[in-house]
Amino acid sequence: MEKIMDLHKENEEKPLAGVKVGFAVTGSHCTLKEAVKAMEEVKKAGAEIMPIISFSVKNEDTKFGRAEFWREKIEGICGGSLIDSIVLAEPIGPQRLLDVLLIAPCSGNTMAKLALGISDSPVLMAAKAHLRNQKPLVLAISTNDGLGANAKNLGLLLNTKNVYMVPFGQDNPKEKASSLLSDMKRIPSALAEALAGRQLQPVLLQY
C-alpha cells in the first residue's frame, strides 16, 4: 500500500511523466530567459523534451545573450541534440515523434507564418509535420503587434483545430498597446490541458 501511495504522489508531482514534448524556441529574444525557465519546469514535470530552435535563435547574438550560450543552455536542459534545420524537423510527422509540440516563445513572425501555412524554418516545419498527426500544438506568444497587424493571425489560430494557447495578456498596455505576452509559468498546465483536448482557461489575462 505504501508503494502504491508513493507512486501516486510521484505521478502528481510529475504530471507530464513519459510525455514526449517538442519544445520549440523562436526569436523573441527578450523572453528566452523565461522560456528556458519554463523548459526546466517541463523537464521537472517528467517530460521527455525534444529541443527545436529557429534560425534566429541558432545564429543571432543579441543583448539578451549570445546564440552559443542559448544553444548550450537548451541542450543542457534537454540532454539531447538540437533540431536546428528544416531537414531534421521534417521526420517529426511521419515518424510520430511527439505527443505535443510547444512553441515558446512564439514570435509574431512565427505566428503569422503559422496562420498562413508557411514552413520555412525548423520550428515551422516541426509544427506542420506535427499537426498532420492531429496532435496538439501549444503556442506561448510573445509579439509587439498581437493587437495590431498580427491580430487577424491570432484570430485564425485561436479557431484552428488542435492549436491551443498558453494564456496571454497585454504586458505593457501604456507603452506598447498592441503587445501580447503569454505567461510562461502556465506552460506545464497548458500542456497538460492540451493533451486532454482542452484549452487552459482563462485564455485572456490581466497583467
XYZ file of C-alpha atoms in Angstrom:
207
model
C 0.000 0.000 0.000
C 2.847 2.364 0.878
C 4.467 1.739 -2.523
C 1.168 2.488 -4.275
C 0.827 5.771 -2.353
C 4.403 6.734 -3.223
C 3.719 6.031 -6.910
C 0.547 8.151 -6.795
C 2.476 11.007 -5.181
C 5.181 10.749 -7.844
C 2.566 10.908 -10.609
C 1.055 14.034 -9.034
C 4.487 15.670 -8.838
C 5.300 14.706 -12.432
C 2.093 15.261 -14.418
C 3.973 15.073 -17.740
C 5.812 11.840 -16.928
C 6.688 9.979 -20.112
C 5.142 12.610 -22.376
C 7.190 13.395 -25.476
C 7.231 17.192 -25.729
C 8.698 19.139 -28.605
C 9.898 22.444 -27.123
C 10.417 24.878 -29.992
C 12.078 28.238 -29.389
C 11.848 31.228 -31.730
C 13.493 34.636 -31.858
C 11.612 36.690 -29.347
C 14.988 37.077 -27.670
C 13.723 39.224 -24.796
C 11.678 36.277 -23.475
C 14.256 33.494 -23.950
C 15.185 33.587 -20.266
C 11.573 32.953 -19.199
C 11.145 30.274 -21.868
C 14.238 28.415 -20.661
C 12.918 28.527 -17.085
C 9.682 27.009 -18.352
C 11.699 24.347 -20.164
C 13.284 23.389 -16.852
C 9.829 23.120 -15.249
C 8.553 20.927 -18.088
C 11.572 18.682 -17.576
C 10.916 18.516 -13.822
C 7.322 17.519 -14.597
C 8.698 14.343 -16.155
C 8.545 15.136 -19.872
C 10.965 13.858 -22.481
C 11.910 17.028 -24.363
C 12.966 17.326 -27.993
C 14.506 20.816 -28.387
C 13.846 22.702 -31.629
C 15.215 26.157 -32.429
C 14.625 28.699 -35.180
C 17.397 30.038 -37.371
C 17.475 33.307 -35.412
C 17.981 31.522 -32.078
C 20.637 29.335 -33.692
C 22.627 32.170 -35.247
C 21.912 35.611 -33.769
C 23.843 37.218 -30.906
C 21.771 39.881 -29.117
C 21.929 41.975 -25.951
C 19.981 39.156 -24.305
C 22.773 36.633 -24.887
C 24.996 35.036 -27.471
C 23.490 32.361 -29.702
C 26.072 29.839 -28.475
C 25.015 30.458 -24.867
C 21.351 29.734 -25.606
C 22.151 26.657 -27.699
C 24.280 25.172 -24.931
C 21.733 26.078 -22.255
C 18.875 24.386 -24.100
C 20.912 21.288 -24.917
C 21.982 21.032 -21.288
C 18.411 21.038 -20.028
C 17.056 18.611 -22.608
C 20.019 16.268 -22.748
C 19.755 15.862 -26.493
C 20.861 17.383 -29.762
C 19.049 20.390 -31.162
C 16.686 20.184 -34.101
C 18.063 23.215 -35.913
C 17.290 22.613 -39.589
C 14.236 22.001 -41.737
C 15.627 18.608 -42.760
C 15.935 17.480 -39.130
C 12.434 18.724 -38.278
C 10.571 17.019 -41.129
C 10.626 13.446 -39.676
C 8.611 14.621 -36.641
C 5.453 13.998 -38.664
C 5.939 10.695 -40.455
C 7.767 9.120 -37.502
C 5.213 10.418 -34.977
C 7.960 11.566 -32.633
C 5.912 13.840 -30.336
C 2.805 13.764 -28.161
C 2.595 17.559 -28.022
C 4.544 20.436 -29.566
C 5.080 23.734 -27.755
C 6.392 26.918 -29.358
C 7.715 29.199 -26.618
C 8.290 31.962 -27.215
C 6.187 32.098 -30.357
C 7.188 35.337 -32.067
C 4.815 37.434 -34.152
C 6.697 36.396 -37.274
C 6.230 32.712 -36.448
C 2.577 33.224 -35.552
C 1.871 34.968 -38.868
C 3.587 32.255 -40.887
C 1.745 29.515 -38.994
C -1.571 31.153 -39.815
C -0.619 31.309 -43.498
C 0.780 27.775 -43.743
C 4.384 28.830 -44.339
C 7.085 26.384 -43.196
C 10.458 27.996 -43.908
C 12.204 27.332 -40.582
C 12.872 24.319 -38.329
C 10.128 25.413 -35.914
C 7.525 25.977 -38.621
C 8.356 22.676 -40.309
C 8.083 20.929 -36.935
C 4.627 22.471 -36.428
C 3.464 21.460 -39.892
C 4.822 17.929 -39.504
C 3.300 17.535 -36.027
C -0.157 18.851 -36.943
C -0.517 16.279 -39.707
C -0.829 13.713 -36.897
C -3.830 15.538 -35.371
C -1.925 16.148 -32.134
C -1.872 19.316 -30.016
C 0.232 22.374 -30.830
C 0.576 24.868 -27.959
C 1.658 28.467 -28.534
C 3.202 30.765 -25.933
C 3.030 34.019 -27.849
C 5.363 36.971 -27.488
C 4.726 39.717 -30.009
C 4.632 43.511 -30.115
C 1.840 43.521 -32.715
C -0.575 40.931 -31.331
C -3.364 43.518 -31.267
C -2.077 45.233 -34.403
C -1.087 43.728 -37.740
C -0.945 40.238 -36.202
C -4.408 40.359 -34.628
C -6.002 38.675 -37.642
C -3.457 35.861 -37.496
C -4.070 35.366 -33.798
C -7.783 35.134 -34.533
C -7.180 32.456 -37.164
C -5.017 30.392 -34.832
C -7.482 30.665 -31.958
C -10.005 28.992 -34.240
C -7.661 26.336 -35.654
C -8.181 22.696 -34.748
C -5.557 21.217 -32.395
C -3.982 24.615 -31.682
C -4.000 25.798 -28.060
C -2.691 28.899 -26.333
C -0.705 29.490 -23.187
C -2.862 32.204 -21.558
C -1.745 35.691 -22.580
C -2.421 39.363 -21.971
C -1.181 42.893 -22.635
C 2.171 43.037 -20.879
C 2.628 46.817 -21.219
C -0.581 48.486 -22.458
C 0.540 52.037 -21.681
C 3.747 51.968 -23.716
C 3.078 49.042 -26.097
C -0.681 48.892 -26.577
C -0.550 46.153 -29.239
C 1.899 43.902 -27.388
C 0.802 40.458 -26.128
C 2.736 38.057 -23.933
C 1.902 34.583 -22.651
C 2.515 33.714 -19.009
C 5.382 31.221 -19.306
C 4.720 29.931 -15.779
C 1.493 28.403 -17.067
C 3.197 26.295 -19.731
C 3.144 22.955 -17.839
C -0.580 23.353 -17.100
C -1.310 24.425 -20.683
C 0.476 21.317 -21.987
C -1.443 19.003 -19.665
C -4.777 20.540 -20.696
C -3.925 20.403 -24.408
C -3.051 16.717 -24.111
C -6.549 16.227 -22.715
C -8.034 18.185 -25.634
C -8.813 21.278 -23.571
C -7.753 24.928 -23.641
C -6.341 26.159 -20.328
C -8.640 28.872 -19.005
C -8.873 31.765 -18.781
C -7.137 32.493 -22.082
C -7.030 36.261 -21.534
C -5.003 37.558 -18.596
C -4.671 40.951 -16.975
C -1.074 41.690 -16.037
